[in-house]
mmCIF file of N, CA and C in Angstrom:
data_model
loop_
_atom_site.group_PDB
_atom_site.id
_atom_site.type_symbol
_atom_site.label_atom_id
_atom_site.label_comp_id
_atom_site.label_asym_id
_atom_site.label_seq_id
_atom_site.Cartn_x
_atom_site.Cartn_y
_atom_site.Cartn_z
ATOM 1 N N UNK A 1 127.355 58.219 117.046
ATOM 2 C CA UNK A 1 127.429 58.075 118.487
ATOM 3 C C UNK A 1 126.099 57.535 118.998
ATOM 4 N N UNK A 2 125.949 56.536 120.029
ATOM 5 C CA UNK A 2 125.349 55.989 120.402
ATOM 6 C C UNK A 2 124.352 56.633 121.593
ATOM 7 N N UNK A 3 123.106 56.630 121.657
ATOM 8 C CA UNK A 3 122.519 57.988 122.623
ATOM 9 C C UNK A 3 122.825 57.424 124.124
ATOM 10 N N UNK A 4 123.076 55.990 124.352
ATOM 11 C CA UNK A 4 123.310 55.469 125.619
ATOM 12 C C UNK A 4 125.018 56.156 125.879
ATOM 13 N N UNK A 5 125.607 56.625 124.888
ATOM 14 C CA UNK A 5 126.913 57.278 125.663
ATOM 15 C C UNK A 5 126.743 58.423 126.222
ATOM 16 N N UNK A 6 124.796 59.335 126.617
ATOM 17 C CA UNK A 6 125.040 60.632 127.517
ATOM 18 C C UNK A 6 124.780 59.788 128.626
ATOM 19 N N UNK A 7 125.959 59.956 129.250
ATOM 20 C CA UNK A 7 125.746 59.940 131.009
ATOM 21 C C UNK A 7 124.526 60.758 131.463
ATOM 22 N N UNK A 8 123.826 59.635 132.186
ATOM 23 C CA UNK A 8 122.670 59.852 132.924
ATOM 24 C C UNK A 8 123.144 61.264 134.284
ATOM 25 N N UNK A 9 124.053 61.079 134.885
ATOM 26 C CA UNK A 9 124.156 61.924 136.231
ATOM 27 C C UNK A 9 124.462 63.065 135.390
ATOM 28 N N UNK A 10 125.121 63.573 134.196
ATOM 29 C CA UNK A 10 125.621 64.877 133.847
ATOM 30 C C UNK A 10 123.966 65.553 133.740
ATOM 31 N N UNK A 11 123.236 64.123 132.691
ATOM 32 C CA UNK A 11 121.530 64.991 132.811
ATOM 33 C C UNK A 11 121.117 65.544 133.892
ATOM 34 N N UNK A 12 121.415 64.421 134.902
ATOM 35 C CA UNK A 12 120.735 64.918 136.498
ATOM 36 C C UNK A 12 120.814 65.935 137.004
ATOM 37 N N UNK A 13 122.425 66.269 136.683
ATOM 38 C CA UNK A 13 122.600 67.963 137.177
ATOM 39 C C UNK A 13 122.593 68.744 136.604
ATOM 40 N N UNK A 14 122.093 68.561 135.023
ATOM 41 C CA UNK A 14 121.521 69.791 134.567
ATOM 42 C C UNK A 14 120.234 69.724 134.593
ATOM 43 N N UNK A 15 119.548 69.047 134.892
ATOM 44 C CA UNK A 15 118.162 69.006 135.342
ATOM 45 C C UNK A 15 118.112 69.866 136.840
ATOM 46 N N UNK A 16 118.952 69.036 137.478
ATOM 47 C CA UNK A 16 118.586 70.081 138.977
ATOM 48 C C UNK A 16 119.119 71.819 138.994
ATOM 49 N N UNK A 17 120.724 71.988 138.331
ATOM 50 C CA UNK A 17 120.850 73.215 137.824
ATOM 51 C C UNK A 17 119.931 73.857 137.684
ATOM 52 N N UNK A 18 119.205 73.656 136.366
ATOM 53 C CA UNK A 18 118.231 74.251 135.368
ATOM 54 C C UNK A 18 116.949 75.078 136.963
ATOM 55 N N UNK A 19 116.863 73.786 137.490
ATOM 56 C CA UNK A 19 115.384 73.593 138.187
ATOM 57 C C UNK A 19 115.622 74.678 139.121
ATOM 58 N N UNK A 20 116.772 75.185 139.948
ATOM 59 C CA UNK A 20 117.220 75.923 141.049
ATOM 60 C C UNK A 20 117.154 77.199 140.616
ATOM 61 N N UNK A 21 118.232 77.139 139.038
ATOM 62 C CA UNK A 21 117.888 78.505 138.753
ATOM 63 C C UNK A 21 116.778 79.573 138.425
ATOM 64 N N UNK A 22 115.899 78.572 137.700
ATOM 65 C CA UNK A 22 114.285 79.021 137.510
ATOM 66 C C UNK A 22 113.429 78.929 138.691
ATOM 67 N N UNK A 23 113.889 78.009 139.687
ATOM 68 C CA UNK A 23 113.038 78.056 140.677
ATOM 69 C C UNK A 23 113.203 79.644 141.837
ATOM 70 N N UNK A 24 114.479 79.761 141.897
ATOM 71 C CA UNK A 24 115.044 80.866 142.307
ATOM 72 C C UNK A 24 114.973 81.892 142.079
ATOM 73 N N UNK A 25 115.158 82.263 140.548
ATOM 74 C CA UNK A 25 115.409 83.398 140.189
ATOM 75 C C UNK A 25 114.022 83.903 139.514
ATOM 76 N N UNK A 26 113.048 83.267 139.296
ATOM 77 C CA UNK A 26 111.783 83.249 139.038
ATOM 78 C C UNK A 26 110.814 83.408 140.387
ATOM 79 N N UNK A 27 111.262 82.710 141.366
ATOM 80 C CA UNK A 27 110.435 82.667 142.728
ATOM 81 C C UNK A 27 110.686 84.284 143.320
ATOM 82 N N UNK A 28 112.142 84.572 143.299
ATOM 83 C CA UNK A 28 112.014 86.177 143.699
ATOM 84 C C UNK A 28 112.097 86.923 142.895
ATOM 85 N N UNK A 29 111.694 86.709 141.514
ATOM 86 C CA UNK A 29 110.873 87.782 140.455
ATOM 87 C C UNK A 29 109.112 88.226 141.586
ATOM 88 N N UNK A 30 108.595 86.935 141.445
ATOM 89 C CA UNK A 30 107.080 86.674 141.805
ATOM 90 C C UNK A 30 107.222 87.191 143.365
ATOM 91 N N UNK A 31 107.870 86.949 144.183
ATOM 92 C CA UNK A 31 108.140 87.486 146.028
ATOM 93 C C UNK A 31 108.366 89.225 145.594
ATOM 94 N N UNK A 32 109.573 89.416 145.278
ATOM 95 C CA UNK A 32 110.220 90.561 144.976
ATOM 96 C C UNK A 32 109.263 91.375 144.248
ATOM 97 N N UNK A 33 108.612 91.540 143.023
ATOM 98 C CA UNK A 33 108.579 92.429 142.047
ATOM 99 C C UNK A 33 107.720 93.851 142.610
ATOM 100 N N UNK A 34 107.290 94.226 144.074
ATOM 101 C CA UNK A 34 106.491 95.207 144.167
ATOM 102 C C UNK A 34 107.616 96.341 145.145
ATOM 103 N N UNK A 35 108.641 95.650 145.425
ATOM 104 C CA UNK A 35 109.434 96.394 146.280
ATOM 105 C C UNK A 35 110.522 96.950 145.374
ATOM 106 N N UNK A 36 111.229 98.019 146.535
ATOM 107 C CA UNK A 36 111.768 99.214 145.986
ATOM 108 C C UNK A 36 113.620 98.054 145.988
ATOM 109 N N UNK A 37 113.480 97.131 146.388
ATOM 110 C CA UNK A 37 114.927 96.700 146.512
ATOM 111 C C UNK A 37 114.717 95.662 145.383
ATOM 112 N N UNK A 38 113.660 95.575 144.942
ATOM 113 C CA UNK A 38 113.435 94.121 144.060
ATOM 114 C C UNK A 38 114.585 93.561 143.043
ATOM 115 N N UNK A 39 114.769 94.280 142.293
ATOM 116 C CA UNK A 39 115.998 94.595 141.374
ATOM 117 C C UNK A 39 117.177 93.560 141.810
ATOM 118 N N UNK A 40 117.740 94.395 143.319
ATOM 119 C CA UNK A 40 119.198 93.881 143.576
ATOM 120 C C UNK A 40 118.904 92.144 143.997
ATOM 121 N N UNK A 41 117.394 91.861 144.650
ATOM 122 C CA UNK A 41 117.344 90.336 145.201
ATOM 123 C C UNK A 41 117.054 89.871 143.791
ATOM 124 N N UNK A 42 116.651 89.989 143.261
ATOM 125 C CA UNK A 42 116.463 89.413 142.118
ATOM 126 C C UNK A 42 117.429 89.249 141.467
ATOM 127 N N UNK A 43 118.934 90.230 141.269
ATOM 128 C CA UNK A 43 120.174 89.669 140.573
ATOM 129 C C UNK A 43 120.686 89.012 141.217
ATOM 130 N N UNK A 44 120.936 88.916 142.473
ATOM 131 C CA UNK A 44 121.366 88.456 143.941
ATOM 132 C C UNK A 44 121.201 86.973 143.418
ATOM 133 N N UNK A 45 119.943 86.380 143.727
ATOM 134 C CA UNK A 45 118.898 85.585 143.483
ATOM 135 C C UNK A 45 120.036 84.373 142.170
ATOM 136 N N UNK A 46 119.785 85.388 140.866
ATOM 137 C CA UNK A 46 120.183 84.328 140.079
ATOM 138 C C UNK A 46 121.743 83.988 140.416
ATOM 139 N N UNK A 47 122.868 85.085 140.683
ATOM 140 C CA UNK A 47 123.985 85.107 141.005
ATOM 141 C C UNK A 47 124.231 83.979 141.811
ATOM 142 N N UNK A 48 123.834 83.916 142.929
ATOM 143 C CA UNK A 48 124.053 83.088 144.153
ATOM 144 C C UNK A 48 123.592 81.645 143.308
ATOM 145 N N UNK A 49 122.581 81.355 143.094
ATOM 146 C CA UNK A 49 122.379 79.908 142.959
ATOM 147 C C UNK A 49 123.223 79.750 141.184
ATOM 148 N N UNK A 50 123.676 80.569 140.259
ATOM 149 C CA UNK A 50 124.506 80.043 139.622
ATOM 150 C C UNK A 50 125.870 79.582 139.856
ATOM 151 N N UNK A 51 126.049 80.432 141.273
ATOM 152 C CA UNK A 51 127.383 80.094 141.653
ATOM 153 C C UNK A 51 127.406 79.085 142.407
ATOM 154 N N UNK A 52 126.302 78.768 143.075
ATOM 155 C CA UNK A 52 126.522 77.516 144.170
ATOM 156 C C UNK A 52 126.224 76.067 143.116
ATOM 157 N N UNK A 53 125.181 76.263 142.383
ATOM 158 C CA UNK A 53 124.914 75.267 140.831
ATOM 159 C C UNK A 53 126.080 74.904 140.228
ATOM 160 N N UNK A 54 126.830 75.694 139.738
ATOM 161 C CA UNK A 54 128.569 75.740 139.359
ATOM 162 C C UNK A 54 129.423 74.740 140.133
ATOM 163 N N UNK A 55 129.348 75.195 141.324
ATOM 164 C CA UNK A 55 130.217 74.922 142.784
ATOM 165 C C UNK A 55 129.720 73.720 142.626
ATOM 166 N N UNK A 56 129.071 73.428 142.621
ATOM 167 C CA UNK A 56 128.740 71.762 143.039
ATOM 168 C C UNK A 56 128.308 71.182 142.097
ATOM 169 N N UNK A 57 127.803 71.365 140.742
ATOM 170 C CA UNK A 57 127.593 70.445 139.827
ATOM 171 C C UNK A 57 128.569 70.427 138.583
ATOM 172 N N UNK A 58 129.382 71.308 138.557
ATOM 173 C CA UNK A 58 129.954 71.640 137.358
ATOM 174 C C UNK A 58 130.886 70.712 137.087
ATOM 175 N N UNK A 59 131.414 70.184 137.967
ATOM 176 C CA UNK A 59 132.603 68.914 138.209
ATOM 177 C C UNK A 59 131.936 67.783 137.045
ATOM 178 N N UNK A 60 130.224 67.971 137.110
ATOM 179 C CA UNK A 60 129.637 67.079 136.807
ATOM 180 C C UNK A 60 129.415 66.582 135.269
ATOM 181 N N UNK A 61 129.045 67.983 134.757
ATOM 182 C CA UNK A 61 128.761 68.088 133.804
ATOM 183 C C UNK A 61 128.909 69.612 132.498
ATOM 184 N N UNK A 62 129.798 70.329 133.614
ATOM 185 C CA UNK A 62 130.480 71.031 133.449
ATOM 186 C C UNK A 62 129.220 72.878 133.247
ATOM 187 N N UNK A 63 128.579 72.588 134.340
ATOM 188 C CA UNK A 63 127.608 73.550 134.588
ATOM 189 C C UNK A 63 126.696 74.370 133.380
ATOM 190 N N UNK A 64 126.675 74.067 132.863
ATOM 191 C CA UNK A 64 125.448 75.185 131.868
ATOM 192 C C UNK A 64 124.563 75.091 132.354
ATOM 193 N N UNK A 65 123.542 74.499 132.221
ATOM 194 C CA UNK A 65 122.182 75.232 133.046
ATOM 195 C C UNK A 65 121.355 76.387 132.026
ATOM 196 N N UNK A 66 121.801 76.208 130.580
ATOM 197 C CA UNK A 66 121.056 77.298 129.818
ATOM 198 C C UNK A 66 121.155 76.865 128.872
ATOM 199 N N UNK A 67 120.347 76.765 127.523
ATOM 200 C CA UNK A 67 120.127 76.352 126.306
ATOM 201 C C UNK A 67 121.209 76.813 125.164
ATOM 202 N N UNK A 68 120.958 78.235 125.637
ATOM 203 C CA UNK A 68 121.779 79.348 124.823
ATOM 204 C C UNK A 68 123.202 79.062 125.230
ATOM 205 N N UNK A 69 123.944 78.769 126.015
ATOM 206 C CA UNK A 69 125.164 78.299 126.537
ATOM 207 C C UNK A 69 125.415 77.278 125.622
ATOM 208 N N UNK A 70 125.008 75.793 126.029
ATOM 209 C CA UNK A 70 124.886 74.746 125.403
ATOM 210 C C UNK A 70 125.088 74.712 123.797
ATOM 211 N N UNK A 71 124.040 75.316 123.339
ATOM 212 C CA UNK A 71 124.314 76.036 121.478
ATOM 213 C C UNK A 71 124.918 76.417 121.477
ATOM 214 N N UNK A 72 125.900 77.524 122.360
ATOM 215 C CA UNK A 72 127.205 77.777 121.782
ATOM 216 C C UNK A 72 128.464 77.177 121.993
ATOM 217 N N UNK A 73 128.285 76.206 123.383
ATOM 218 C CA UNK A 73 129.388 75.193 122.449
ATOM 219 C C UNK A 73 129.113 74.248 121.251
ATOM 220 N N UNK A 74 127.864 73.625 121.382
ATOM 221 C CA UNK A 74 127.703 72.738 119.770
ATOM 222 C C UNK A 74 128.226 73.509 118.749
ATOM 223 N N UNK A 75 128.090 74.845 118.437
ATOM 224 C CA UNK A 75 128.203 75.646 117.669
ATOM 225 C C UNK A 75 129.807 75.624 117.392
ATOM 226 N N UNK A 76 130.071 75.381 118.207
ATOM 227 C CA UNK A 76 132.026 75.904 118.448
ATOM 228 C C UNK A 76 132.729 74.342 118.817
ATOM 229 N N UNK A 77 131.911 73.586 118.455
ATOM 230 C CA UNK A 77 132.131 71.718 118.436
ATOM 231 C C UNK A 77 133.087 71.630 119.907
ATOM 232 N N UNK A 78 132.439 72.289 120.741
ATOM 233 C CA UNK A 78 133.151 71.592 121.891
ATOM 234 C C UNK A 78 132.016 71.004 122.498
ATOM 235 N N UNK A 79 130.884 70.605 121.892
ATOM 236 C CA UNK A 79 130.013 69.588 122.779
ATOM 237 C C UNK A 79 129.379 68.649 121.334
ATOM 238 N N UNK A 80 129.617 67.587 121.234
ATOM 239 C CA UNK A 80 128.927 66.590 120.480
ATOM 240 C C UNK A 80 127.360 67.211 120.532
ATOM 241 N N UNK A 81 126.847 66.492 119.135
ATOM 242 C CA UNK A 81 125.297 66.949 118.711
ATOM 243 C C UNK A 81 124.247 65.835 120.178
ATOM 244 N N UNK A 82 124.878 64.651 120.205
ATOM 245 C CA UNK A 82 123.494 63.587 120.878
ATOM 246 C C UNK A 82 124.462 64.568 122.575
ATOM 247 N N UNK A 83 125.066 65.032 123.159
ATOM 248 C CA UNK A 83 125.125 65.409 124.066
ATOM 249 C C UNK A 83 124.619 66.724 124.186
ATOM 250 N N UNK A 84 124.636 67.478 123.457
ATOM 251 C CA UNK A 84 123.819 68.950 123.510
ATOM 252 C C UNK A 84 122.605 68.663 123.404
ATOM 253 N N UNK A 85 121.709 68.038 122.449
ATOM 254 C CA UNK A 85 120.699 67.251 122.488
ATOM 255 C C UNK A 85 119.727 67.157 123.637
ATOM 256 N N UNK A 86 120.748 66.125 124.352
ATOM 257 C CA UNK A 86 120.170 65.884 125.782
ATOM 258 C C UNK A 86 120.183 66.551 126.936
ATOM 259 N N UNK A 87 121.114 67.667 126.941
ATOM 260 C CA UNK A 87 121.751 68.720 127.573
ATOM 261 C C UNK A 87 120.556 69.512 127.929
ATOM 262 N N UNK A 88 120.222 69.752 126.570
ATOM 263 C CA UNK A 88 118.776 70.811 126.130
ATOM 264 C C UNK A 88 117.829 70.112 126.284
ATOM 265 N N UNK A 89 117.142 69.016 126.166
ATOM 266 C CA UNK A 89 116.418 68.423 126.759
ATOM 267 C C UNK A 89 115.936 68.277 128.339
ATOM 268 N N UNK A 90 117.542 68.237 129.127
ATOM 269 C CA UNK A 90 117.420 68.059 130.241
ATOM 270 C C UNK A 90 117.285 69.625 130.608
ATOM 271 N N UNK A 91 117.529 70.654 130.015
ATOM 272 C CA UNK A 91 117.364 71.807 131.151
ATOM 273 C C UNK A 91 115.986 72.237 130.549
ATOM 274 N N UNK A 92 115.507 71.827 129.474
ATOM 275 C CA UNK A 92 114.238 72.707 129.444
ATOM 276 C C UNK A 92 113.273 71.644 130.453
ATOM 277 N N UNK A 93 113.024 70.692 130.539
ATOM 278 C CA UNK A 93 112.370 69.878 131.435
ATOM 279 C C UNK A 93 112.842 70.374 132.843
ATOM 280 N N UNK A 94 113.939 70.733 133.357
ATOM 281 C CA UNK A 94 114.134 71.138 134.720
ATOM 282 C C UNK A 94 113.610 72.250 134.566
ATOM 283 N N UNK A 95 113.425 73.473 133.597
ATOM 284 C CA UNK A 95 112.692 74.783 133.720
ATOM 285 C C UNK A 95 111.423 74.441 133.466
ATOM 286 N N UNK A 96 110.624 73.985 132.846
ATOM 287 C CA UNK A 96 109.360 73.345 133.154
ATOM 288 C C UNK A 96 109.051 72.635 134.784
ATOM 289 N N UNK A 97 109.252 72.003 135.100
ATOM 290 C CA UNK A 97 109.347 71.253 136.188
ATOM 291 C C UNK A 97 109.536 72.393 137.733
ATOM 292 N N UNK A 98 110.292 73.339 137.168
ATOM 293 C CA UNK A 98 110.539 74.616 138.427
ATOM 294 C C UNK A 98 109.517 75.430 138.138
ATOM 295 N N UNK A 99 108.936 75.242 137.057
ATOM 296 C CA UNK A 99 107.802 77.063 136.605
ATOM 297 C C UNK A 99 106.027 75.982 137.296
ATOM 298 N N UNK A 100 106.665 74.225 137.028
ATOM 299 C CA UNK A 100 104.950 74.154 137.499
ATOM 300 C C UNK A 100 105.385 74.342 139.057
ATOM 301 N N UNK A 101 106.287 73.770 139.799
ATOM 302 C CA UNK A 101 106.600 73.885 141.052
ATOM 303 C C UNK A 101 106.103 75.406 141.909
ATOM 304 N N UNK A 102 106.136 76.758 140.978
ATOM 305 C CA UNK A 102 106.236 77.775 141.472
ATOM 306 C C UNK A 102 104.505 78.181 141.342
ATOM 307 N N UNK A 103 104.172 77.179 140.289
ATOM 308 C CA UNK A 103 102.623 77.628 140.135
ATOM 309 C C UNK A 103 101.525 76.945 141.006
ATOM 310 N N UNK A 104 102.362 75.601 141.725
ATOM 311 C CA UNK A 104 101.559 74.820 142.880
ATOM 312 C C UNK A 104 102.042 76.080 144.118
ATOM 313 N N UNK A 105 103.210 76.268 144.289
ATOM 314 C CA UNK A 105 103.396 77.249 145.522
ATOM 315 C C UNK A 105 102.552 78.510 145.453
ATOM 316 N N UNK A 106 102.405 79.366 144.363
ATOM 317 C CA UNK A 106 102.054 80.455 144.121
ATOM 318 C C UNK A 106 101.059 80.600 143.318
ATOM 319 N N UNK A 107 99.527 79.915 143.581
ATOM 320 C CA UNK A 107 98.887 79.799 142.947
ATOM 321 C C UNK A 107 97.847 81.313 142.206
ATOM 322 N N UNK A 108 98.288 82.094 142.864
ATOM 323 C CA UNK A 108 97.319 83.464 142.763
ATOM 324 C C UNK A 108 97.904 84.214 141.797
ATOM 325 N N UNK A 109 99.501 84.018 141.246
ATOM 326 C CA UNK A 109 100.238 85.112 140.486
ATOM 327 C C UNK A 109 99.566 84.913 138.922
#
C-alpha cells in the first residue's frame, strides 16, 4: 500500500481529537488538582470532549484519538499497518502539540 493512500483530513482529525483531549483533560488536571471536586471535573473534562471529538470527527476518521485504541484494531486487522502508522503518528504529535500549548499557558506548573 502506497503511504499517499492515508487521507490527509482523517490525520487532521486525529490530530485535532488527540490535541482537545490532552488539551482538556490535562488543562483541568493542572486548574483542578487542589480542589475537593477535582476528581468529578476532571472525568467530566475527558468525557465531554471525547464525546463532542466523536460527535464531530468520527464520521471522519472514525474517532480514536488514542494509540492504544488504534493498536487494537491493527491488532484485530481492522485497520491496515501504513494507516495505523499514521494514525499514531498523528495523535502523538497532536498530544505533543497540546502538552507544549499547556506549558506556554501555564508556565509555573
Amino acid at each position: 500500500m502506497d503511504i499517499l493512500a492515508v487521507d490527509p483530513r482523517k490525520l487532521l482529525a486525529e490530530f485535532i481529537g488527540t490535541y482537545a483531549l490532552i488539551f482538556a483533560g490535562a488543562g483541568s488536571i493542572i486548574l483542578f488538582d487542589s480542589h475537593t471536586a477535582g476528581i468529578v471535573v476532571v472525568a467530566l473534562a475527558h468525557g465531554l470532549v471525547i464525546a463532542v471529538m466523536v460527535s464531530s470527527l468520527g464520521h471522519i476518521s472514525g474517532g480514536l484519538f488514542n494509540p492504544a485504541l488504534t493498536a487494537g484494531l491493527w491488532v484485530t486487522r481492522r485497520l491496515d499497518t501504513v494507516n495505523a502508522g499514521a494514525y499514531v503518528l498523528a495523535q502523538i504529535v497532536g498530544a505533543t502539540v497540546a502538552a507544549w500549548s499547556l506549558l506556554l499557558l501555564f508556565p509555573e506548573v
